């Protein structure tokens, strides 16, 4: 494989000759400055961690690390420099791949889909919060603004009345996460739903503002997302049709109190009735944030200890061991753990929590765990932070489960029904046994649907372990599609497969995507292959995988 011979030169994009590449790089260096163009002439190496990850490839690669690797990384400092970079890419037919901060771990990290692409790292120099409107509870950010940075800026200004929403890991870009339809855990957790207004550089270099931002001097860009229509924002989410350089977002008012709660459910068979109980409570907002139902295995693993601390036998950790180890934790012996948060002043919370307690208690053996009994270093308090909009970093501790632990996610969407939860867990566990992979399932319940996030954890240095993870994912995607479930998001390497499951009416959606792609990006330079959408000059030439 490519990685056996250490590379000392950049991996050139297919179709770009060495001399063209050298000429092109020298030109973009003149535009952006020497220090803002970096050649990637070293083999993809795995060091780094979440906060200091490489921007040339996926630190948690589930493929050969050289499969999706950048030839160079450039750092524009403004919308005008992004525009100049896009025009440059068109001139040289250079594949480019924009990242905001590149922390898209579990879905490809910073890696480009086309080997040898020039990664445009937007976040490094475009990281200023343009404004926070403390009266309207809105903000305008650029790609390098992380959830941490937004949180810290609000604290620094002393705005006690404003909260942000953060995903499980707070180090990523608000723009990157929102464009990929990421979620957080306050009532403002649907990031796409609370965004308002984009500024976008199109693949041919034009700069567009969506919504009210198209009106010069507009004063409602961040408060009315729709403008005069048509709503074009969706073109730029999970696509390869533009580079987003600014985004508006609504911020949440401090609810005046909050209280995390945790319930443990004793048996695996409790999952279906629990999900049935959650649905009406969630739709009516008695459960106010994305409800998390996590497996006991994940709760054990998020202590950050390796599997071998608990089990050294062959294969998966047996149920008896899971029960035994869960029993040592605050959740106690259980199969599923519920993490939630109630918002508002005490009497409002008491009203809602009382309903939740009565409903959850219909499941025999359900136990509410008193937060006062939970040690401060327990993961419960990470969830408490996250559901209160305080960024946190503990989530990835379960990667320590295997040596050189990496993760990749299977993320199907389903109705909030017990039978769907059971079908998806069975599907995942059957394939887990077949491929011998380690996995942690967790349900994230939105308003009228739930995402099951199955994190597969593997040793990235072992090719067989990577292959098992990929084979297992491919099988699960097909199994899910056969039952009517589709993924909301996936790893770079699986985008073609997932896109192909959205095939209604002879692939009408992909045909539309391709027509739009050809119209907006005639030279096919921007993020070819992202979301399974290939520009004309790549299509049907063996790029799909
Ligand atoms: P984060 O650091 O928030 O996890 P990334 O920067 O890795 O997010 O972005 C996730 C994905 O979204 C990237 O792989 C890229 O395809 C896309 N993306 C991120 N930022 C932009 C942007 N500003 N414009 C267009 N696409 C983007």
Coordinates of C-alpha atoms and ligand atoms in Angstrom, one line a residue, residues 97-104 109 122 143 172-173 175-177 179-180 242-244 530, ligand 1:
X97 CA -11.4 20.8 0.2
X98 CA -12.6 23.4 2.8
X99 CA -12.5 22.6 6.5
X100 CA -13.5 25.0 9.3
X101 CA -11.4 23.4 12.1
X102 CA -11.2 19.8 10.8
X103 CA -12.4 18.1 14.0
X104 CA -15.0 16.1 12.3
X109 CA -11.6 14.5 10.5
X122 CA -10.5 28.4 7.1
X143 CA -15.3 29.3 10.4
X172 CA -15.1 22.0 16.9
X173 CA -16.3 24.9 14.7
X175 CA -20.0 26.6 11.3
X176 CA -18.5 23.1 10.5
X177 CA -20.8 21.4 13.0
X179 CA -23.2 22.6 8.1
X180 CA -22.9 18.9 8.9
X242 CA -19.9 26.6 -1.6
X243 CA -17.5 27.7 1.1
X244 CA -19.3 29.3 4.0
X530 CA -18.4 15.0 -0.5
Ligands
LIG1 P1 -15.5 20.7 12.9 O1 -14.1 21.1 13.2 O2 -16.5 21.6 13.5 O3 -15.8 19.3 13.4 P2 -15.0 20.5 10.1 O4 -14.2 21.7 9.9 O5 -14.2 19.2 10.2 O6 -15.8 20.7 11.4 O7 -16.2 20.4 9.1 C1 -17.0 19.3 8.9 C2 -17.2 19.2 7.4 O8 -18.0 20.2 6.9 C3 -15.9 19.3 6.6 O9 -15.4 18.0 6.3 C4 -16.3 20.0 5.3 O10 -16.7 19.1 4.3 C5 -17.5 20.8 5.7 N1 -17.2 22.2 6.0 C6 -16.7 22.7 7.2 N2 -16.6 24.0 7.1 C7 -17.1 24.4 5.9 C8 -17.2 25.7 5.3 N3 -16.9 26.8 6.0 N4 -17.8 25.7 4.1 C9 -18.1 24.6 3.5 N5 -18.0 23.4 4.0 C10 -17.5 23.2 5.2

